[in-house]
Each structure stands twice: as C-alpha cells, then as structure tokens.
PDB file of C-alpha atoms in Angstrom:
ATOM      1  CA  MET A   5      -2.552 -13.639  -4.458  1.00 49.00           C
ATOM      2  CA  THR A   6      -1.186 -15.976  -1.786  1.00 57.00           C
ATOM      3  CA  LYS A   7       1.220 -14.364   0.558  1.00 94.00           C
ATOM      4  CA  GLN A   8       1.772 -14.916   4.301  1.00 96.00           C
ATOM      5  CA  VAL A   9       1.343 -12.021   6.638  1.00 98.00           C
ATOM      6  CA  PRO A  10       4.718 -10.956   7.946  1.00 97.00           C
ATOM      7  CA  SER A  11       5.864 -12.196  11.371  1.00 97.00           C
ATOM      8  CA  THR A  12       6.016  -9.571  14.007  1.00 97.00           C
ATOM      9  CA  VAL A  13       5.065  -8.823  17.648  1.00 97.00           C
ATOM     10  CA  PHE A  14       2.545  -6.125  18.473  1.00 97.00           C
ATOM     11  CA  LYS A  15       2.870  -4.291  21.853  1.00 94.00           C
ATOM     12  CA  THR A  16      -0.618  -4.048  23.326  1.00 92.00           C
ATOM     13  CA  ARG A  17      -2.144  -3.089  26.675  1.00 87.00           C
ATOM     14  CA  VAL A  18      -4.782  -5.276  28.377  1.00 86.00           C
ATOM     15  CA  ARG A  19      -6.933  -4.708  31.326  1.00 83.00           C
ATOM     16  CA  ASN A  20      -6.042  -6.582  34.493  1.00 85.00           C
ATOM     17  CA  GLU A  21      -8.341  -5.736  37.401  1.00 85.00           C
ATOM     18  CA  ALA A  22      -5.929  -7.471  39.804  1.00 88.00           C
ATOM     19  CA  LEU A  23      -3.605  -4.539  39.365  1.00 88.00           C
ATOM     20  CA  GLY A  24      -6.181  -2.151  40.885  1.00 88.00           C
ATOM     21  CA  GLY A  25      -5.697   1.619  40.869  1.00 87.00           C
ATOM     22  CA  PRO A  26      -6.673   4.101  38.244  1.00 85.00           C
ATOM     23  CA  ASN A  27      -4.766   2.343  35.435  1.00 82.00           C
ATOM     24  CA  PRO A  28      -5.292  -1.442  35.672  1.00 83.00           C
ATOM     25  CA  PHE A  29      -3.476  -2.284  32.486  1.00 85.00           C
ATOM     26  CA  GLU A  30      -0.372  -4.250  31.620  1.00 88.00           C
ATOM     27  CA  TRP A  31       1.665  -4.858  28.541  1.00 92.00           C
ATOM     28  CA  LYS A  32       0.834  -7.886  26.463  1.00 93.00           C
ATOM     29  CA  ASP A  33       2.718  -9.010  23.372  1.00 96.00           C
ATOM     30  CA  LEU A  34       0.562 -10.303  20.582  1.00 96.00           C
ATOM     31  CA  SER A  35       2.292 -12.146  17.753  1.00 97.00           C
ATOM     32  CA  THR A  36       1.180 -12.418  14.157  1.00 97.00           C
ATOM     33  CA  ASP A  37       0.049 -15.943  14.993  1.00 97.00           C
ATOM     34  CA  ASP A  38      -2.082 -14.677  17.899  1.00 98.00           C
ATOM     35  CA  VAL A  39      -3.884 -12.387  15.484  1.00 98.00           C
ATOM     36  CA  PHE A  40      -4.155 -14.576  12.395  1.00 98.00           C
ATOM     37  CA  LYS A  41      -3.516 -18.281  13.071  1.00 98.00           C
ATOM     38  CA  ASP A  42      -6.542 -20.575  12.464  1.00 98.00           C
ATOM     39  CA  LYS A  43      -8.746 -17.517  11.984  1.00 98.00           C
ATOM     40  CA  ASN A  44     -10.427 -15.689   8.964  1.00 98.00           C
ATOM     41  CA  VAL A  45      -9.463 -12.052   9.609  1.00 98.00           C
ATOM     42  CA  VAL A  46     -10.385  -8.733   7.872  1.00 98.00           C
ATOM     43  CA  LEU A  47      -7.714  -6.225   8.622  1.00 98.00           C
ATOM     44  CA  PHE A  48      -7.828  -2.559   7.524  1.00 97.00           C
ATOM     45  CA  SER A  49      -5.024  -0.159   8.026  1.00 97.00           C
ATOM     46  CA  LEU A  50      -5.209   3.595   8.124  1.00 95.00           C
ATOM     47  CA  PRO A  51      -2.847   6.583   8.565  1.00 93.00           C
ATOM     48  CA  GLY A  52      -3.819   7.495  12.112  1.00 89.00           C
ATOM     49  CA  ALA A  53      -6.148   7.411  15.123  1.00 91.00           C
ATOM     50  CA  PHE A  54      -8.321  10.535  15.589  1.00 89.00           C
ATOM     51  CA  THR A  55      -7.764  11.685  12.047  1.00 84.00           C
ATOM     52  CA  PRO A  56     -10.844  12.827  10.069  1.00 78.00           C
ATOM     53  CA  THR A  57     -11.470  10.173   7.473  1.00 81.00           C
ATOM     54  CA  CYS A  58     -10.326   7.363   9.788  1.00 75.00           C
ATOM     55  CA  SER A  59     -12.737   8.611  12.576  1.00 77.00           C
ATOM     56  CA  THR A  60     -15.805   9.610  10.469  1.00 80.00           C
ATOM     57  CA  SER A  61     -15.789   6.890   7.866  1.00 84.00           C
ATOM     58  CA  HIS A  62     -13.233   4.100   7.886  1.00 92.00           C
ATOM     59  CA  LEU A  63     -13.482   2.688  11.458  1.00 94.00           C
ATOM     60  CA  PRO A  64     -17.191   3.505  12.020  1.00 94.00           C
ATOM     61  CA  ARG A  65     -18.369   1.621   8.925  1.00 96.00           C
ATOM     62  CA  TYR A  66     -16.382  -1.521   9.774  1.00 97.00           C
ATOM     63  CA  GLU A  67     -17.912  -1.394  13.187  1.00 96.00           C
ATOM     64  CA  GLU A  68     -21.354  -0.888  11.796  1.00 96.00           C
ATOM     65  CA  LEU A  69     -21.057  -3.908   9.450  1.00 98.00           C
ATOM     66  CA  TYR A  70     -19.388  -6.166  11.974  1.00 98.00           C
ATOM     67  CA  GLU A  71     -22.208  -8.636  12.201  1.00 98.00           C
ATOM     68  CA  GLU A  72     -22.408  -8.900   8.381  1.00 98.00           C
ATOM     69  CA  PHE A  73     -18.676  -9.765   8.340  1.00 98.00           C
ATOM     70  CA  LYS A  74     -19.239 -12.449  11.010  1.00 98.00           C
ATOM     71  CA  ALA A  75     -22.020 -13.887   8.864  1.00 98.00           C
ATOM     72  CA  GLU A  76     -19.536 -14.309   6.032  1.00 98.00           C
ATOM     73  CA  GLY A  77     -17.247 -16.427   8.285  1.00 98.00           C
ATOM     74  CA  VAL A  78     -15.037 -13.712   9.481  1.00 98.00           C
ATOM     75  CA  ASP A  79     -13.643 -14.394  13.043  1.00 98.00           C
ATOM     76  CA  ALA A  80     -12.125 -10.985  13.642  1.00 98.00           C
ATOM     77  CA  VAL A  81     -12.144  -7.408  12.162  1.00 98.00           C
ATOM     78  CA  VAL A  82      -8.922  -5.666  13.019  1.00 98.00           C
ATOM     79  CA  CYS A  83      -7.998  -1.999  12.590  1.00 97.00           C
ATOM     80  CA  LEU A  84      -4.240  -1.381  12.354  1.00 97.00           C
ATOM     81  CA  SER A  85      -2.540   1.964  12.640  1.00 97.00           C
ATOM     82  CA  VAL A  86       1.065   3.148  13.319  1.00 97.00           C
ATOM     83  CA  ASN A  87       0.085   4.462  16.695  1.00 95.00           C
ATOM     84  CA  ASP A  88       1.020   3.318  20.183  1.00 93.00           C
ATOM     85  CA  ALA A  89      -1.269   1.195  22.409  1.00 93.00           C
ATOM     86  CA  PHE A  90      -2.290   4.196  24.531  1.00 91.00           C
ATOM     87  CA  VAL A  91      -3.486   6.182  21.527  1.00 93.00           C
ATOM     88  CA  MET A  92      -5.362   3.286  20.008  1.00 93.00           C
ATOM     89  CA  PHE A  93      -7.114   2.573  23.269  1.00 90.00           C
ATOM     90  CA  GLN A  94      -8.265   6.164  23.740  1.00 91.00           C
ATOM     91  CA  TRP A  95      -9.416   6.326  20.035  1.00 92.00           C
ATOM     92  CA  GLY A  96     -11.335   3.208  20.560  1.00 92.00           C
ATOM     93  CA  LYS A  97     -13.063   4.615  23.652  1.00 91.00           C
ATOM     94  CA  ALA A  98     -13.778   7.886  21.774  1.00 93.00           C
ATOM     95  CA  GLN A  99     -15.186   5.990  18.791  1.00 94.00           C
ATOM     96  CA  GLY A 100     -17.264   3.579  20.957  1.00 93.00           C
ATOM     97  CA  ALA A 101     -15.624   0.710  19.062  1.00 94.00           C
ATOM     98  CA  GLU A 102     -16.927  -2.514  20.606  1.00 95.00           C
ATOM     99  CA  ASN A 103     -16.355  -5.141  17.864  1.00 97.00           C
ATOM    100  CA  VAL A 104     -13.427  -4.028  15.739  1.00 97.00           C
ATOM    101  CA  PHE A 105     -10.137  -4.869  17.505  1.00 96.00           C
ATOM    102  CA  LEU A 106      -7.727  -1.844  17.434  1.00 95.00           C
ATOM    103  CA  LEU A 107      -4.198  -3.127  16.859  1.00 97.00           C
ATOM    104  CA  PRO A 108      -1.304  -0.794  17.532  1.00 97.00           C
ATOM    105  CA  ASP A 109       1.739  -1.041  15.212  1.00 97.00           C
ATOM    106  CA  GLY A 110       3.676   1.470  17.240  1.00 95.00           C
ATOM    107  CA  ASN A 111       7.038   0.652  15.752  1.00 96.00           C
ATOM    108  CA  ALA A 112       5.612   0.307  12.187  1.00 97.00           C
ATOM    109  CA  GLU A 113       7.272  -3.086  11.944  1.00 97.00           C
ATOM    110  CA  PHE A 114       4.219  -4.905  10.449  1.00 98.00           C
ATOM    111  CA  THR A 115       3.439  -1.947   8.162  1.00 98.00           C
ATOM    112  CA  ARG A 116       7.025  -1.824   6.897  1.00 97.00           C
ATOM    113  CA  LYS A 117       7.122  -5.570   6.314  1.00 97.00           C
ATOM    114  CA  MET A 118       3.806  -5.282   4.404  1.00 97.00           C
ATOM    115  CA  GLY A 119       5.443  -2.751   2.172  1.00 97.00           C
ATOM    116  CA  MET A 120       2.811  -0.171   3.231  1.00 98.00           C
ATOM    117  CA  LEU A 121       4.932   2.262   5.177  1.00 98.00           C
ATOM    118  CA  VAL A 122       4.922   5.830   3.855  1.00 97.00           C
ATOM    119  CA  ASP A 123       6.327   9.147   4.935  1.00 97.00           C
ATOM    120  CA  LYS A 124       3.622  11.604   5.904  1.00 96.00           C
ATOM    121  CA  SER A 125       5.949  14.263   7.189  1.00 95.00           C
ATOM    122  CA  ASN A 126       4.184  16.784   4.980  1.00 95.00           C
ATOM    123  CA  LEU A 127       1.366  16.447   7.604  1.00 92.00           C
ATOM    124  CA  GLY A 128       3.647  16.265  10.681  1.00 90.00           C
ATOM    125  CA  PHE A 129       2.824  12.493  11.013  1.00 92.00           C
ATOM    126  CA  GLY A 130       6.189  11.057  10.265  1.00 93.00           C
ATOM    127  CA  MET A 131       6.082   7.430   9.033  1.00 96.00           C
ATOM    128  CA  ARG A 132       2.571   5.912   8.793  1.00 96.00           C
ATOM    129  CA  SER A 133       0.603   3.242   7.049  1.00 97.00           C
ATOM    130  CA  TRP A 134      -0.814   3.655   3.618  1.00 97.00           C
ATOM    131  CA  ARG A 135      -4.588   3.028   3.624  1.00 97.00           C
ATOM    132  CA  TYR A 136      -5.414  -0.607   2.606  1.00 98.00           C
ATOM    133  CA  SER A 137      -7.587  -3.597   3.695  1.00 98.00           C
ATOM    134  CA  MET A 138      -7.002  -7.257   3.340  1.00 98.00           C
ATOM    135  CA  TYR A 139      -8.721 -10.593   3.927  1.00 98.00           C
ATOM    136  CA  VAL A 140      -6.558 -13.188   5.605  1.00 98.00           C
ATOM    137  CA  GLU A 141      -7.246 -16.930   6.165  1.00 98.00           C
ATOM    138  CA  ASN A 142      -4.889 -18.607   8.688  1.00 98.00           C
ATOM    139  CA  GLY A 143      -2.129 -16.091   8.049  1.00 98.00           C
ATOM    140  CA  GLU A 144      -2.426 -16.234   4.247  1.00 97.00           C
ATOM    141  CA  ILE A 145      -3.446 -13.042   2.462  1.00 98.00           C
ATOM    142  CA  LYS A 146      -6.311 -13.948   0.132  1.00 97.00           C
ATOM    143  CA  GLN A 147      -7.217 -10.455  -1.095  1.00 97.00           C
ATOM    144  CA  MET A 148      -5.948  -6.852  -0.664  1.00 98.00           C
ATOM    145  CA  PHE A 149      -7.541  -3.602  -1.508  1.00 98.00           C
ATOM    146  CA  VAL A 150      -4.839  -0.869  -1.658  1.00 98.00           C
ATOM    147  CA  GLU A 151      -5.673   2.728  -2.258  1.00 97.00           C
ATOM    148  CA  ASP A 152      -4.222   4.261  -5.509  1.00 97.00           C
ATOM    149  CA  GLY A 153      -1.477   6.856  -5.340  1.00 96.00           C
ATOM    150  CA  TYR A 154       0.871   5.094  -2.901  1.00 96.00           C
ATOM    151  CA  GLU A 155       3.657   7.632  -2.276  1.00 96.00           C
ATOM    152  CA  ASP A 156       5.615   9.492   0.298  1.00 97.00           C
ATOM    153  CA  ASN A 157       4.084  12.825   1.333  1.00 96.00           C
ATOM    154  CA  CYS A 158       0.996  12.207  -0.773  1.00 95.00           C
ATOM    155  CA  PRO A 159      -0.937  15.454  -0.935  1.00 93.00           C
ATOM    156  CA  THR A 160      -4.299  13.620  -0.727  1.00 92.00           C
ATOM    157  CA  ASP A 161      -5.759  10.788   1.327  1.00 91.00           C
ATOM    158  CA  PRO A 162      -7.378   8.365  -1.107  1.00 94.00           C
ATOM    159  CA  PHE A 163     -10.221   6.385   0.337  1.00 94.00           C
ATOM    160  CA  GLU A 164     -11.969   4.400  -2.434  1.00 95.00           C
ATOM    161  CA  VAL A 165     -11.319   0.723  -2.036  1.00 97.00           C
ATOM    162  CA  SER A 166     -10.214  -0.049   1.514  1.00 97.00           C
ATOM    163  CA  ASP A 167     -13.687   0.692   2.897  1.00 97.00           C
ATOM    164  CA  ALA A 168     -15.911  -1.768   4.661  1.00 97.00           C
ATOM    165  CA  ASP A 169     -18.453  -2.048   1.897  1.00 97.00           C
ATOM    166  CA  THR A 170     -15.792  -3.005  -0.728  1.00 98.00           C
ATOM    167  CA  MET A 171     -14.487  -5.771   1.556  1.00 98.00           C
ATOM    168  CA  LEU A 172     -17.937  -7.096   2.489  1.00 98.00           C
ATOM    169  CA  ASN A 173     -18.945  -7.141  -1.255  1.00 98.00           C
ATOM    170  CA  TYR A 174     -15.742  -9.198  -1.976  1.00 98.00           C
ATOM    171  CA  LEU A 175     -16.595 -11.605   0.802  1.00 98.00           C
ATOM    172  CA  LYS A 176     -20.197 -12.044  -0.355  1.00 98.00           C
ATOM    173  CA  ASN A 177     -19.096 -12.724  -3.987  1.00 97.00           C
ATOM    174  CA  ARG A 178     -15.988 -14.850  -3.562  1.00 93.00           C
TER     175      ARG A 178
END
C-alpha cells in the first residue's frame, strides 16, 4: 500500500501565555504537511472523545507504549477524532495524555477524504470516524489496520486491529 495522506487543514487551539486571562489559547491551523511531512507518524482514529472504548483502551494503550513507538523510529503518535479542538483538549486533560497528540478533525474533512467517515446517528453521534490506525512515512501511508464491519449505523464498535499492540508488533516486524 502506498497512498498519500489527504491534504487538509486541521483547526487546533494552542496555548499562548501572552494572551493572559483564564483562557490563554488561540486558533492555529495545522496542515497535513505540518503533521506528516518528514516524519514517521502513527495515527489512530476513533469514534469520539470521552466514549468508553476510546477512553479505557484505545488512547491509554497508545500513551502507555509511546516510548516503545519512539524506539521503533516513530516521531509522533497522533489520535484523531471527529471532535472539535475544545473537546479534544478537555479529553486529553481528563485522560492525562502527555505524549499522544490529540488532533481534532472537527469538520470531518480528513476522515471523509480517507474514506473512513461513517454515520453513527444510531448513537446520536452524527458523522464520525470509523476506527482505524495507520503508519505514515513522510505523508505516505505504509500500513493501515481498519476494523472489520465498516458501515453506517453499525450496531457494534469493533476494536480488534487498530489497537496499539497490533501497530507496535507491525513496526517491530516490518
């Protein structure tokens, strides 16, 4: 598999102490190049911040294995979700995420261009990302692990192959 990650701009919030006050954050656009160019990146995508599997298993295990990913030549571990920057920031704080970069895809543009956008209206979520992970070198997708059962309004939430251990095993054995 050799496919470039789609070009998009992510709307993020960054801390700027010069602003002062109780909310010293400002908007910062991050392009696909900012995230992937000249880097080896593990990205995993999940249906939503604060949701059960995402909060108890998916994000925490990537956070836990972060140093092992670094040892395999990974420059960044990124968690993407179709949530806005405010939700992703608060989820990161609640999770104590210090190493995994939480990337908001609030408009679902990246997710749509990846072909991973699904309707989860059956859960009241609207349009969200299907659960997957990928290893990317300089913007080129080298490996993807996509959960089985991709469909709109899926009655289950498969979580078998997009986990941190599967990705780490791939990297150790490539």
